C-alpha positions in Angstrom: 15.0 186.2 92.6 16.0 189.1 94.9 14.5 189.4 98.3 11.3 191.5 98.1 11.5 194.2 100.8 8.2 194.9 102.6 7.0 198.3 103.4 8.7 199.6 106.6 5.4 201.0 107.7 4.0 199.0 110.7 0.5 199.6 109.5 1.4 198.2 106.1 2.9 195.1 107.7 -0.2 194.7 109.8 -2.3 194.7 106.7 -0.2 191.9 105.2 -0.8 189.8 108.2 -4.5 190.5 108.6 -6.6 187.6 109.8 -8.4 186.1 106.8 -11.6 184.2 106.9 -11.3 180.4 107.3 -14.8 179.7 106.1 -14.7 177.5 103.0 -17.6 179.5 101.5 -15.3 182.5 101.4 -12.6 180.9 99.3 -14.5 180.0 96.2 -12.7 182.5 94.1 -11.3 182.2 90.6 -10.2 178.6 91.1 -11.4 175.6 93.1 -9.3 174.8 96.1 -7.2 171.7 95.7 -8.0 170.7 99.3 -10.9 171.7 101.5 -11.8 170.8 105.1 -15.4 171.8 106.0 -16.9 171.7 109.5 -14.6 169.0 110.8 -15.1 167.8 114.4 -13.6 164.8 116.2 -14.0 163.6 119.8 -12.6 160.6 121.7 -13.9 158.8 124.7 -11.6 158.7 127.7 -12.6 156.9 130.9 -16.2 157.4 129.9 -15.8 161.1 129.2 -16.0 162.7 125.8 -12.8 164.6 124.9 -13.3 167.1 122.0 -10.1 167.0 119.9 -11.3 169.1 117.0 -14.3 171.4 116.7 -15.7 172.9 113.4 -12.3 173.1 111.7 -12.4 174.8 108.3 -9.4 175.3 106.0 -8.4 175.2 102.3 -5.3 175.0 100.1 -5.2 176.4 96.6 -3.4 174.4 93.8 0.4 174.4 94.2 0.1 176.2 97.6 2.5 175.4 100.5 0.7 175.8 103.8 1.8 175.0 107.4 -0.2 174.4 110.5 1.3 175.4 113.9 -0.1 175.2 117.4 0.6 174.0 120.9 1.1 170.3 121.6 -2.2 168.6 122.1 -4.2 171.0 119.9 -5.1 168.3 117.4 -2.8 169.0 114.5 -1.8 165.4 113.9 -5.4 164.2 114.4 -6.5 166.7 111.8 -3.8 165.6 109.3 -4.7 161.9 109.9 -8.3 162.7 109.1 -7.3 164.5 105.9 -5.2 161.5 105.0 -8.2 159.2 105.6 -6.5 157.3 108.4 -9.0 158.5 111.1 -12.7 159.1 110.6 -14.2 162.5 111.7 -17.3 162.7 113.9 -18.7 165.3 111.5 -17.6 167.4 108.6 -15.8 166.4 105.4 -12.6 166.5 103.4 -12.6 167.4 99.7 -9.9 167.1 97.1 -10.6 168.9 93.8 -14.2 169.4 95.1 -14.8 165.6 95.6 -15.4 164.2 99.1 -12.8 161.7 100.1 -14.2 158.8 102.2 -10.8 157.3 103.3 -7.2 156.8 102.2 -6.3 157.3 98.6 -3.5 157.8 96.2 -4.6 161.5 95.8 -3.0 162.2 99.2 0.6 161.3 100.0 1.8 161.2 103.6 5.3 161.7 105.1 5.7 161.1 108.8 8.3 162.3 111.4 9.5 158.7 112.0 11.4 156.9 109.3 8.8 154.7 107.8 11.0 152.9 105.2 11.0 149.2 104.9 14.5 148.1 106.1 14.6 145.0 103.9 14.1 147.0 100.7 16.6 149.1 98.8 16.1 152.8 98.3 14.7 152.2 94.8 12.4 149.3 96.0 11.0 151.6 98.8 10.2 154.3 96.3 8.6 151.7 94.0 6.5 150.0 96.8 3.3 151.9 96.3 3.6 151.8 92.6 3.8 148.0 92.6 0.7 147.8 94.9 -1.2 149.8 92.3 0.0 147.3 89.6 1.4 150.0 87.4 3.4 148.7 84.3 6.9 147.7 85.1 8.4 150.2 82.6 6.4 153.1 84.2 7.5 152.1 87.7 11.1 152.1 86.6 10.7 155.5 84.9 9.1 157.1 88.0 11.6 155.6 90.4 14.5 156.9 88.3 12.9 160.3 88.0 12.3 160.8 91.7 15.7 159.4 92.7 17.1 162.2 90.5 14.8 164.8 92.0 15.8 164.0 95.6 19.5 163.6 94.7 19.8 159.9 95.6 20.4 158.2 92.3 23.7 156.8 93.4 22.1 155.3 96.5 19.4 153.4 94.6 20.7 150.0 95.7 21.5 151.1 99.3 19.4 150.0 102.3 17.9 152.3 104.9 20.4 151.3 107.5 23.2 152.8 105.3 21.5 156.2 105.0 21.6 159.3 107.3 18.4 160.6 108.8 18.1 163.3 106.2 18.6 160.8 103.4 15.9 158.5 104.8 13.4 161.4 104.8 14.4 162.2 101.2 13.5 158.6 100.3 10.2 158.9 102.2 9.3 162.1 100.3 10.3 160.5 97.0 8.1 157.5 97.8 5.1 159.7 98.5 5.7 161.9 95.4 6.2 158.9 93.1 2.5 158.2 93.4 1.9 161.7 92.1 -0.6 162.7 94.8 -2.8 165.8 94.4 -1.8 166.8 98.0 1.3 166.0 100.0 0.7 165.8 103.8 3.7 166.1 106.1 3.6 165.5 109.9 6.7 167.1 111.5 9.0 165.4 108.8 12.2 167.1 110.1 11.4 167.0 113.8 13.9 164.2 114.5 16.8 165.8 112.6 19.7 167.8 114.1 19.6 171.6 113.4 22.0 171.6 110.5 20.4 168.7 108.7 17.0 170.2 109.3 18.0 173.5 107.6 19.4 171.5 104.7 16.1 169.6 104.4 14.1 172.7 104.6 16.0 174.2 101.6 15.7 170.8 99.8 11.9 170.7 100.3 11.4 174.3 99.2 13.4 173.6 96.0 11.5 170.4 95.5 8.2 172.2 95.8 9.3 174.8 93.3 10.3 172.0 90.9 7.2 169.7 91.2 4.4 172.2 91.9 2.9 169.8 94.5 0.3 171.2 96.9 1.7 170.7 100.4 0.1 170.8 103.9 2.7 170.4 106.7 2.5 170.3 110.4 5.4 171.7 112.4 6.3 173.0 115.9 9.1 175.0 114.4 7.8 178.5 113.7 10.9 179.6 111.9 10.5 176.5 109.6 6.8 177.4 109.0 7.6 181.0 108.0 10.5 179.9 105.8 8.6 177.2 103.9 5.0 178.3 103.6 2.8 180.8 101.7 0.2 180.8 104.5 0.2 179.6 108.1 -2.8 178.3 110.0 -2.5 178.9 113.8 -4.5 176.4 115.9 -5.9 176.8 119.4 -6.4 173.9 121.7 -9.1 172.4 123.9 -10.9 172.0 121.5 -8.7 172.2 118.5 -9.8 175.0 116.1 -8.3 177.2 113.4 -7.6 180.4 115.2 -5.9 182.5 112.6 -4.9 182.3 109.0 -1.7 184.3 108.2 -0.4 185.2 104.8 3.4 185.1 104.5 4.4 188.0 102.3 7.7 186.7 101.2 8.9 185.8 97.7 8.5 182.1 96.7 12.2 181.5 96.2 13.9 181.8 99.5 17.4 181.4 100.9 18.3 180.3 104.4 19.9 183.7 105.3 16.5 185.2 104.8 15.7 183.9 108.4 17.9 186.8 109.6 16.0 189.5 107.8 14.0 191.9 110.0 10.9 191.3 107.9 11.2 187.5 108.4 11.6 188.0 112.2 8.6 190.3 112.3 6.4 187.7 110.7 7.7 185.0 113.1 7.0 187.4 116.0 3.4 187.9 114.8 2.9 184.1 114.8 4.3 183.8 118.3 2.0 186.5 119.6 -1.0 184.7 118.1 0.0 181.5 119.9 0.6 183.4 123.2 -2.8 185.1 123.0 -4.4 181.7 123.9 -2.6 181.5 127.3 
């Protein structure tokens, strides 16, 4: 698909990046959001003093949408993702998947972390099958799913290898395959490429985008890399800190299919600059 040129008019571009409402009540359009966060707040106690990490956070993802969250360190991005995953309980508010409140962890949400969370004593295939075995799926179905996702992530010939024999990028491919093998409704990713070198990171960004196009999985990803956020996502939530809140919701007016050299396009750079400006407005 050829790169879709945006209008050169600054006013037109500004319209494309207009701040949209983050209120859940405003997104009940033609289809129900795949993921909703409503009025989420979280505070911690530190030396007897309450620290507000998140305050009245509202966001949504439509089915098959790829959305990134960016914000300064300490703004509560990872806390928010952990609450959505069910790993941390909020003080108030709720998380919904397909309109149903989720009380804790569940197979409807897959999680990929920045650190390599593979089991070193298991082969690549056994790592991918781990969650499926816990769910006691039939052996034939487990074998079929593992084979399919090994093919999807391009690691079929490494099925019998162990994590110590893999590069960093390959380990993250296994982690992504393990999460996708459970066929979650939403894939949650917390800085999945943060520990990779620049070249491997770009390769993994391209891989993830192609994987998203192939599997149609709804993805919510946290990243500190603004270029990565613009390249991967259809929308970007910008968070403010102290307390953590959704500050702006940017549409990314680029075609779904993207190549790495798009990062050099003036329109891409202009979108990135708008996100940078939004982050700087807080300081």
